[in-house]
Short mmCIF file of C-alpha atoms and ligand atoms in Angstrom, two decimals:
data_model
loop_
_atom_site.label_atom_id
_atom_site.label_comp_id
_atom_site.label_asym_id
_atom_site.label_seq_id
_atom_site.Cartn_x
_atom_site.Cartn_y
_atom_site.Cartn_z
CA MET A 1264 0.12 -0.16 0.08
CA SER A 1265 1.54 3.62 -0.80
CA LEU A 1266 1.59 6.12 1.99
CA THR A 1267 -0.22 9.11 2.53
CA TYR A 1268 1.54 11.90 4.79
CA ASP A 1269 2.35 15.30 5.57
CA PHE A 1270 5.58 15.99 7.32
CA TYR A 1271 6.42 19.57 8.69
CA ASN A 1272 9.20 20.31 10.71
CA PRO A 1273 10.13 23.87 11.13
CA THR A 1274 13.29 23.53 13.66
CA THR A 1275 16.37 25.15 12.47
CA ILE A 1276 19.07 22.70 13.32
CA HIS A 1277 22.37 24.35 14.63
CA PHE A 1278 24.87 21.68 15.03
CA GLY A 1279 28.22 21.35 16.07
CA LYS A 1280 30.87 23.10 18.17
CA GLY A 1281 30.47 27.15 18.89
CA GLN A 1282 26.94 27.17 17.71
CA VAL A 1283 25.82 29.16 20.58
CA ALA A 1284 26.93 31.77 18.95
CA SER A 1285 23.94 31.34 16.40
CA LEU A 1286 21.56 32.30 19.40
CA PRO A 1287 21.34 35.93 18.37
CA LYS A 1288 20.17 35.38 14.67
CA HIS A 1289 16.80 34.20 16.29
CA LEU A 1290 16.27 37.08 18.87
CA THR A 1291 16.07 41.10 19.08
CA LYS A 1292 17.34 43.55 21.64
CA GLU A 1293 13.22 43.95 21.94
CA ASN A 1294 12.87 40.57 23.44
CA LYS A 1295 12.48 39.90 26.92
CA ILE A 1296 14.11 36.36 27.24
CA LEU A 1297 13.87 33.33 30.11
CA VAL A 1298 16.37 31.37 29.96
CA VAL A 1299 14.69 27.83 31.63
CA TYR A 1300 17.15 24.82 33.18
CA GLY A 1301 17.51 21.89 35.24
CA GLY A 1302 19.29 21.31 38.26
CA GLY A 1303 22.15 23.15 37.54
CA SER A 1304 24.57 20.71 35.48
CA ILE A 1305 25.05 23.81 33.02
CA LYS A 1306 26.60 25.93 35.83
CA ASN A 1307 29.55 22.95 36.30
CA ASN A 1308 30.26 22.56 32.52
CA GLY A 1309 30.28 25.97 31.05
CA VAL A 1310 27.32 25.78 29.47
CA TYR A 1311 25.38 28.86 31.08
CA ASN A 1312 28.54 30.75 31.02
CA GLU A 1313 28.95 30.27 27.00
CA ILE A 1314 25.00 31.16 26.84
CA ALA A 1315 25.60 34.45 29.05
CA THR A 1316 28.38 35.78 26.85
CA ALA A 1317 26.32 34.80 23.57
CA LEU A 1318 22.92 36.87 25.41
CA GLU A 1319 25.09 39.56 26.54
CA GLY A 1320 23.67 43.10 25.42
CA TYR A 1321 20.05 41.18 25.37
CA ASP A 1322 17.36 41.51 27.97
CA TRP A 1323 16.91 38.18 29.76
CA LEU A 1324 16.08 36.43 33.10
CA GLU A 1325 16.56 32.99 34.24
CA PHE A 1326 14.23 29.91 36.02
CA SER A 1327 15.69 26.95 36.95
CA GLY A 1328 14.92 23.84 38.95
CA VAL A 1329 13.33 22.05 36.07
CA GLU A 1330 13.47 18.50 37.64
CA ALA A 1331 13.88 15.39 35.47
CA ASN A 1332 10.70 14.35 34.46
CA PRO A 1333 9.40 17.88 34.42
CA THR A 1334 6.58 18.55 37.11
CA TYR A 1335 3.51 20.54 36.36
CA GLU A 1336 3.92 22.00 39.47
CA THR A 1337 6.93 23.35 39.00
CA MET A 1338 6.62 25.06 35.36
CA ASN A 1339 3.52 26.72 36.57
CA LYS A 1340 5.78 28.92 38.94
CA ALA A 1341 7.85 29.42 35.54
CA VAL A 1342 4.28 30.12 34.22
CA GLU A 1343 3.64 33.06 36.63
CA LEU A 1344 7.22 34.38 36.04
CA VAL A 1345 6.42 34.66 32.47
CA ARG A 1346 3.49 36.63 32.81
CA LYS A 1347 4.89 38.89 35.53
CA GLU A 1348 7.84 39.74 33.77
CA LYS A 1349 5.80 39.80 30.12
CA VAL A 1350 8.55 37.44 28.69
CA ASP A 1351 8.33 37.01 24.90
CA PHE A 1352 11.04 34.12 24.18
CA VAL A 1353 11.80 30.82 26.23
CA LEU A 1354 15.22 29.44 25.95
CA ALA A 1355 15.28 25.95 27.15
CA VAL A 1356 18.82 24.45 27.96
CA GLY A 1357 18.68 20.92 28.81
CA GLY A 1358 17.78 17.43 28.04
CA GLY A 1359 14.49 16.44 27.32
CA SER A 1360 12.45 17.32 31.00
CA VAL A 1361 13.77 21.33 30.93
CA ILE A 1362 12.58 21.09 26.51
CA ASP A 1363 9.46 19.08 27.67
CA GLY A 1364 8.75 21.37 30.50
CA CYS A 1365 9.12 24.65 28.49
CA LYS A 1366 6.81 23.23 25.86
CA TYR A 1367 4.51 23.34 28.67
CA LEU A 1368 5.54 26.63 29.69
CA VAL A 1369 5.03 28.71 26.17
CA ALA A 1370 1.54 27.40 25.46
CA ALA A 1371 0.24 27.52 29.03
CA SER A 1372 1.60 30.95 29.52
CA LEU A 1373 -1.12 32.07 26.80
CA TYR A 1374 -3.61 30.09 27.69
CA ASP A 1375 -6.16 31.30 29.90
CA GLY A 1376 -7.44 28.09 32.11
CA ASP A 1377 -5.61 25.36 33.84
CA GLY A 1378 -2.55 23.94 31.58
CA TRP A 1379 -2.99 20.78 32.37
CA ASP A 1380 -6.18 20.81 30.10
CA PHE A 1381 -3.43 20.03 27.19
CA LEU A 1382 -2.60 17.32 28.99
CA ASP A 1383 -5.34 15.50 29.91
CA GLY A 1384 -6.65 16.07 26.42
CA SER A 1385 -9.55 18.47 27.20
CA ALA A 1386 -8.09 21.26 25.33
CA GLU A 1387 -5.74 21.99 22.28
CA VAL A 1388 -3.04 24.50 22.22
CA GLU A 1389 -3.44 27.33 20.29
CA LYS A 1390 -1.32 29.73 20.36
CA ALA A 1391 2.40 29.66 22.09
CA LEU A 1392 5.60 32.06 22.97
CA PRO A 1393 8.77 31.26 20.61
CA LEU A 1394 10.90 28.63 22.19
CA GLY A 1395 14.36 28.15 21.30
CA VAL A 1396 16.44 25.13 22.77
CA VAL A 1397 20.45 24.60 23.64
CA LEU A 1398 20.08 20.85 23.82
CA THR A 1399 23.03 18.41 26.59
CA LEU A 1400 21.65 15.56 26.42
CA PRO A 1401 20.53 13.51 23.55
CA ALA A 1402 18.02 11.20 23.73
CA THR A 1403 13.93 12.36 23.04
CA GLY A 1404 14.59 14.20 20.06
CA SER A 1405 12.01 16.84 21.90
CA GLU A 1406 14.37 19.64 20.43
CA SER A 1407 12.81 19.44 17.16
CA ASN A 1408 9.47 17.76 17.93
CA MET A 1409 6.05 18.87 18.92
CA ALA A 1410 5.35 16.44 21.94
CA SER A 1411 5.69 17.15 25.76
CA VAL A 1412 5.63 15.05 28.42
CA LEU A 1413 4.94 16.06 31.75
CA SER A 1414 4.41 14.89 35.43
CA ARG A 1415 1.84 15.67 37.97
CA ARG A 1416 3.29 15.15 41.57
CA GLU A 1417 -0.33 15.36 43.48
CA THR A 1418 -1.77 12.54 41.69
CA ASP A 1419 1.47 10.18 40.30
CA GLU A 1420 0.34 10.92 36.59
CA LYS A 1421 2.95 11.36 33.72
CA ARG A 1422 0.54 12.66 30.46
CA PHE A 1423 2.02 13.95 27.24
CA PHE A 1424 0.29 16.28 24.54
CA PHE A 1425 1.69 17.46 20.80
CA SER A 1426 0.87 20.53 19.18
CA PRO A 1427 2.84 22.58 16.08
CA CYS A 1428 2.76 25.18 18.20
CA VAL A 1429 5.17 23.93 20.43
CA PHE A 1430 8.19 23.36 17.83
CA PRO A 1431 11.26 24.84 18.73
CA LYS A 1432 12.45 27.39 16.76
CA PHE A 1433 15.68 26.57 16.51
CA ALA A 1434 17.90 23.81 18.31
CA VAL A 1435 21.20 24.29 19.17
CA LEU A 1436 23.13 20.85 18.92
CA ASP A 1437 26.93 21.43 20.12
CA ALA A 1438 28.09 17.47 21.57
CA SER A 1439 31.10 19.30 23.14
CA PHE A 1440 28.11 20.04 26.01
CA MET A 1441 27.83 16.18 26.70
CA GLN A 1442 31.09 16.01 28.02
CA THR A 1443 29.71 15.95 31.78
CA LEU A 1444 27.13 13.18 30.70
CA SER A 1445 27.13 10.21 33.09
CA ASP A 1446 27.41 6.67 31.55
CA ARG A 1447 23.65 5.93 32.85
CA GLN A 1448 22.74 8.93 30.86
CA LEU A 1449 24.42 8.39 27.67
CA ALA A 1450 22.91 4.90 27.82
CA ASN A 1451 19.66 6.17 28.69
CA GLY A 1452 20.20 8.36 25.39
CA LEU A 1453 20.68 5.65 23.21
CA VAL A 1454 18.45 2.92 24.40
CA ASP A 1455 15.74 5.47 24.62
CA ALA A 1456 16.40 6.87 20.64
CA PHE A 1457 17.14 2.81 20.07
CA VAL A 1458 13.39 2.18 21.34
CA HIS A 1459 11.74 5.79 19.77
CA ILE A 1460 13.19 4.18 16.25
CA CYS A 1461 11.38 1.01 17.25
CA GLU A 1462 8.15 2.30 17.72
CA GLN A 1463 7.74 3.30 14.39
CA TYR A 1464 9.38 0.82 12.74
CA LEU A 1465 8.78 -2.40 14.26
CA THR A 1466 4.94 -2.60 13.63
CA LEU A 1467 3.57 -3.15 9.78
CA PRO A 1468 5.64 -3.96 6.98
CA ASN A 1469 5.17 -1.00 4.45
CA SER A 1470 6.05 0.22 0.83
CA SER A 1471 8.61 2.99 1.44
CA LEU A 1472 12.05 2.01 0.87
CA VAL A 1473 13.12 5.49 2.68
CA HIS A 1474 11.26 4.81 5.77
CA ASP A 1475 12.20 1.60 6.63
CA GLY A 1476 16.01 2.26 5.27
CA TYR A 1477 16.39 5.29 7.50
CA ALA A 1478 15.38 3.87 10.56
CA GLU A 1479 17.55 1.08 9.87
CA THR A 1480 20.69 3.31 9.11
CA LEU A 1481 19.81 5.03 12.46
CA LEU A 1482 19.27 1.79 14.15
CA LYS A 1483 22.86 0.74 13.02
CA GLY A 1484 24.10 3.57 14.28
CA LEU A 1485 23.01 3.16 17.63
CA VAL A 1486 24.54 -0.56 17.59
CA LYS A 1487 27.75 0.99 16.57
CA LEU A 1488 27.84 2.98 19.28
CA ALA A 1489 26.90 0.33 21.67
CA ASN A 1490 29.32 -1.92 20.29
CA ASP A 1491 31.89 1.30 20.66
CA TRP A 1492 30.95 1.92 24.08
CA GLU A 1493 34.25 2.19 25.64
CA ASN A 1494 34.53 5.35 23.47
CA ARG A 1495 31.63 6.85 24.62
CA ASN A 1496 33.64 9.90 26.33
CA GLU A 1497 35.39 10.51 22.47
CA PRO A 1498 33.74 13.57 20.78
CA LEU A 1499 32.95 11.87 17.79
CA TRP A 1500 31.06 8.77 19.61
CA GLN A 1501 29.06 11.87 21.35
CA GLU A 1502 28.73 13.55 18.33
CA ASN A 1503 27.04 10.59 16.30
CA LEU A 1504 24.51 10.10 19.70
CA MET A 1505 23.39 13.42 19.11
CA LEU A 1506 22.40 13.24 15.62
CA LEU A 1507 21.22 9.74 15.90
CA ALA A 1508 18.88 10.54 18.71
CA ASN A 1509 17.62 13.90 17.04
CA GLN A 1510 16.99 12.11 13.90
CA ALA A 1511 15.29 9.20 15.54
CA LEU A 1512 12.11 11.10 16.68
CA ASN A 1513 12.06 14.45 14.24
CA GLY A 1514 8.92 13.07 12.93
CA PHE A 1515 10.33 11.68 9.52
CA ILE A 1516 10.43 7.89 9.93
CA GLY A 1517 6.89 7.90 11.77
CA SER A 1518 5.17 9.77 8.56
CA GLY A 1519 2.74 7.92 7.12
CA VAL A 1520 3.61 4.18 8.93
CA ALA A 1521 1.61 2.55 11.66
CA GLN A 1522 3.26 3.25 14.82
CA ASP A 1523 2.98 1.60 18.13
CA TRP A 1524 4.39 3.23 21.16
CA ALA A 1525 2.82 1.03 23.33
CA THR A 1526 6.04 0.22 25.31
CA HIS A 1527 6.35 4.31 26.20
CA PHE A 1528 2.78 4.37 27.38
CA ILE A 1529 3.53 1.40 29.77
CA GLY A 1530 6.83 2.94 30.58
CA HIS A 1531 5.55 6.10 31.37
CA GLU A 1532 3.22 4.74 34.09
CA LEU A 1533 5.92 2.75 35.60
CA THR A 1534 8.07 6.02 36.05
CA ALA A 1535 5.11 7.89 37.14
CA PHE A 1536 5.01 5.38 40.15
CA TYR A 1537 8.41 4.12 40.78
CA GLY A 1538 10.72 6.96 39.59
CA ILE A 1539 12.61 4.75 37.13
CA ASP A 1540 14.29 6.89 34.51
CA HIS A 1541 12.50 6.99 31.30
CA ALA A 1542 14.79 5.20 29.13
CA GLN A 1543 15.17 1.81 31.78
CA SER A 1544 11.48 1.88 31.79
CA LEU A 1545 11.47 1.04 28.37
CA ALA A 1546 14.43 -1.30 28.17
CA VAL A 1547 12.04 -3.10 30.87
CA VAL A 1548 9.03 -2.91 28.65
CA GLN A 1549 9.65 -3.56 25.43
CA PRO A 1550 11.44 -6.81 25.16
CA GLN A 1551 8.50 -8.48 26.75
CA LEU A 1552 5.95 -6.63 24.93
CA LEU A 1553 7.44 -7.91 21.80
CA ARG A 1554 7.53 -11.28 22.92
CA VAL A 1555 3.61 -11.11 23.64
CA MET A 1556 3.39 -9.16 20.48
CA SER A 1557 5.46 -11.45 18.21
CA SER A 1558 2.77 -12.92 16.21
CA GLU A 1559 1.92 -9.40 14.82
CA LYS A 1560 5.30 -8.15 14.85
CA ASN A 1561 6.93 -11.44 13.28
CA GLU A 1562 7.77 -10.22 9.67
CA LYS A 1563 9.30 -6.88 11.00
CA LEU A 1564 11.17 -8.33 13.97
CA GLU A 1565 12.92 -10.56 11.47
CA GLN A 1566 13.69 -8.14 9.02
CA LEU A 1567 15.17 -6.02 12.25
CA GLY A 1568 17.40 -8.75 13.04
CA ARG A 1569 18.49 -9.27 9.36
CA ASN A 1570 19.65 -5.73 8.45
CA VAL A 1571 20.08 -4.22 11.60
CA PHE A 1572 21.79 -7.44 13.55
CA GLY A 1573 22.80 -8.83 10.40
CA VAL A 1574 21.20 -12.47 11.65
CA SER A 1575 18.94 -14.71 9.85
CA GLY A 1576 17.59 -15.83 13.05
CA ASP A 1577 13.53 -15.51 14.21
CA ALA A 1578 11.85 -13.37 16.48
CA GLU A 1579 12.82 -14.52 19.80
CA ASP A 1580 16.49 -14.34 18.49
CA THR A 1581 16.42 -10.49 17.25
CA ILE A 1582 14.28 -9.84 20.85
CA VAL A 1583 17.18 -11.44 22.71
CA LEU A 1584 19.50 -9.17 20.42
CA LEU A 1585 17.87 -6.09 21.75
CA GLU A 1586 17.78 -7.24 25.72
CA ASN A 1587 22.02 -7.87 25.15
CA LEU A 1588 22.15 -4.30 23.51
CA TYR A 1589 20.05 -2.58 26.62
CA GLN A 1590 22.04 -5.23 29.03
CA SER A 1591 25.43 -3.71 27.29
CA VAL A 1592 25.78 -0.46 28.13
CA GLY A 1593 23.97 -0.96 31.44
CA ILE A 1594 20.87 -1.14 31.69
CA SER A 1595 18.73 -3.95 33.16
CA THR A 1596 16.06 -5.32 31.51
CA ASN A 1597 14.65 -6.98 34.79
CA LEU A 1598 12.08 -4.81 36.47
CA ASN A 1599 13.02 -6.10 39.61
CA ASP A 1600 16.73 -4.86 39.70
CA TYR A 1601 15.26 -1.06 39.87
CA ALA A 1602 14.54 0.02 43.09
CA ASN A 1603 11.29 1.41 45.05
CA VAL A 1604 9.36 -1.65 42.79
CA ASP A 1605 7.05 -3.26 45.04
CA ASP A 1606 4.81 -6.35 44.47
CA LYS A 1607 1.67 -3.92 43.55
CA VAL A 1608 2.95 -2.92 39.87
CA LEU A 1609 -0.50 -4.85 38.78
CA ASP A 1610 -2.47 -3.00 40.78
CA ASN A 1611 -0.71 0.65 40.31
CA ILE A 1612 -0.28 -0.08 36.60
CA ILE A 1613 -3.18 -1.38 35.01
CA PRO A 1614 -5.85 0.98 36.61
CA ALA A 1615 -3.63 3.93 35.57
CA LEU A 1616 -3.29 2.88 31.96
CA GLU A 1617 -7.19 2.13 31.75
CA ALA A 1618 -7.84 5.98 33.30
CA HIS A 1619 -5.88 7.37 30.86
CA GLY A 1620 -7.59 5.60 27.73
CA MET A 1621 -4.82 3.17 27.33
CA SER A 1622 -6.93 -0.03 26.82
CA ALA A 1623 -6.40 -0.67 23.26
CA ILE A 1624 -2.74 0.22 21.95
CA GLY A 1625 -0.19 -1.02 19.85
CA GLU A 1626 0.07 -0.46 15.80
CA ASN A 1627 -3.41 -2.71 15.57
CA GLY A 1628 -4.74 -1.51 19.19
CA THR A 1629 -4.76 -5.19 20.31
CA ILE A 1630 -2.67 -4.42 23.52
CA THR A 1631 -5.31 -4.71 25.79
CA LEU A 1632 -5.43 -4.33 29.83
CA GLU A 1633 -5.52 -7.86 29.63
CA VAL A 1634 -2.10 -8.32 27.66
CA SER A 1635 -0.40 -5.17 29.18
CA LYS A 1636 -1.20 -7.53 32.36
CA GLN A 1637 0.80 -10.36 30.65
CA ILE A 1638 3.85 -7.92 29.59
CA LEU A 1639 4.03 -6.90 33.18
CA THR A 1640 4.13 -9.86 34.96
CA MET A 1641 6.64 -10.91 32.52
CA THR A 1642 9.22 -7.88 33.47
CA GLN A 1643 9.70 -9.03 36.82
CA LYS A 1644 11.64 -12.06 36.63
O1 LIG B 2325 18.96 18.80 35.61
P1 LIG B 2325 20.12 18.77 35.30
O2 LIG B 2325 21.33 19.40 36.47
O3 LIG B 2325 20.64 19.72 34.24
O4 LIG B 2325 20.85 17.57 35.32
C1 LIG B 2325 20.37 16.58 34.24
C2 LIG B 2325 18.87 16.08 34.53
O5 LIG B 2325 19.14 15.27 36.05
C3 LIG B 2325 21.13 15.93 33.39
N1 LIG B 2325 22.20 16.52 32.63
C4 LIG B 2325 21.37 17.18 31.25
N2 LIG B 2325 22.49 17.68 30.74
C5 LIG B 2325 23.33 17.32 31.16
C6 LIG B 2325 23.35 16.97 32.56
N3 LIG B 2325 24.15 16.33 33.68
C7 LIG B 2325 25.44 16.59 32.80
N4 LIG B 2325 25.76 17.36 31.96
C8 LIG B 2325 25.07 17.41 30.72
N5 LIG B 2325 25.29 17.67 29.71
O6 LIG B 2325 20.86 14.82 33.30
C9 LIG B 2325 19.56 14.42 34.00
C10 LIG B 2325 18.33 14.01 33.16
O7 LIG B 2325 18.07 15.04 32.06
P2 LIG B 2325 16.55 14.59 31.31
O8 LIG B 2325 16.62 16.37 30.52
O9 LIG B 2325 15.47 14.14 32.40
O10 LIG B 2325 16.99 13.69 30.46
P3 LIG B 2325 16.03 13.16 29.06
O11 LIG B 2325 16.69 14.06 28.12
O12 LIG B 2325 16.35 11.59 28.95
O13 LIG B 2325 14.74 13.74 29.24
C11 LIG B 2325 13.69 12.62 29.84
C12 LIG B 2325 12.26 13.17 29.99
O14 LIG B 2325 11.93 13.78 28.29
C13 LIG B 2325 10.41 12.59 28.29
C14 LIG B 2325 10.49 11.43 29.22
O15 LIG B 2325 9.40 10.91 29.74
C15 LIG B 2325 11.35 12.27 30.30
O16 LIG B 2325 10.41 13.14 30.95
N6 LIG B 2325 10.49 12.23 26.73
C16 LIG B 2325 10.19 13.15 25.80
C17 LIG B 2325 9.97 12.85 24.56
C18 LIG B 2325 9.71 14.11 23.70
N7 LIG B 2325 9.75 15.10 24.20
O17 LIG B 2325 9.62 13.85 22.46
C19 LIG B 2325 9.97 11.57 24.05
C20 LIG B 2325 10.18 10.85 24.83
O18 LIG B 2325 9.95 9.29 24.43
C21 LIG B 2325 10.28 10.61 25.97
O19 LIG B 2325 8.85 10.40 26.65
ZN1 LIG B 2326 11.15 7.56 24.90
#
């Protein structure tokens, strides 16, 4: 079947060392700029100073303390600041959490109601302040996509919204900012990007040579980086991860093809309840989900094994290769290896999936709550 789609991605990418110097191309001296960042890593690695230099002579202020898995509660404080100071441009400096928090911020600041309406689906974003990004952790692709994932502390919820209004205007991708990332963060980035590609590729066969071919190129790149893990602190390794993770979720390989995302939906609930890192939640869920769904995904699993790993085995052989890949960069695929996990996993996660409208997920809508239960049971080995 031929594909039909619209592909739209307006984010300008400034890739390479020193590209923070491009910031002024997007700003005027009349702008009131809010620089938003997380817990302070940018203060320790020189990124903050580079930005301050690039913004010399501009009118800017800052908001810090956006947490990993950004919260509604924290970002509402930023909304107050934007309104009080009449901010008209937001610059997010960080990883997916800061960027996602800022996507909420730019939309909620111009909205009359409660910004959570975007997350629970009761309102669509109609307008947003302009947003720019300086990326410090490649993983989510948030720097040039229209998705935002936010958590709400009081209800243990982690929800998402999409809007073309929150596409960043530009993103600076300077891999030298990655030098202070820990092994855990690098591994998380690699695994998150890998699973993003799988969510868009490991579904139904399609007729486009470009979509599958490009997805496989990106997957092979990530496998190569995992095999070359000992060089993870080298500039070229990091630069490659930065581009691979960006391309994995900038919208192209998913345009017009069947998409899954069930691993993400179940993984988000594990993070909401147990605080497991986003990528770790994916590494736990995905292999078991693929096992349970292997008859529907058989053709693509074999294609993945053949074209990415170079083996001509069956679906189960490919799944074992994926588990080995995640484990090879230090990420466990066993839920019981993570702190805080209790014996209430099914009691917590299944009702949350139901409440969030996740009762028929996957590319065919066949992952019912019963199937999710089966998958989650298999994650606790
Ligand atoms: O807060 P600071 O001090 O900056 O520390 C951060 C944070 O603790 C640190 N960090 C970032 N850059 C650093 C650094 N430490 C040292 N050196 C640097 N250069 O890393 C920690 C984790 O950062 P975070 O932004 O949370 O990581 P990530 O980029 O993995 O983002 C995860 C969030 O994105 C969401 C996830 O659910 C999660 O909330 N996702 C967003 C998506 C999207 N918008 O498209 C898709 C994804 O599937 C995902 O759901
Ligand atoms: Zn992800």
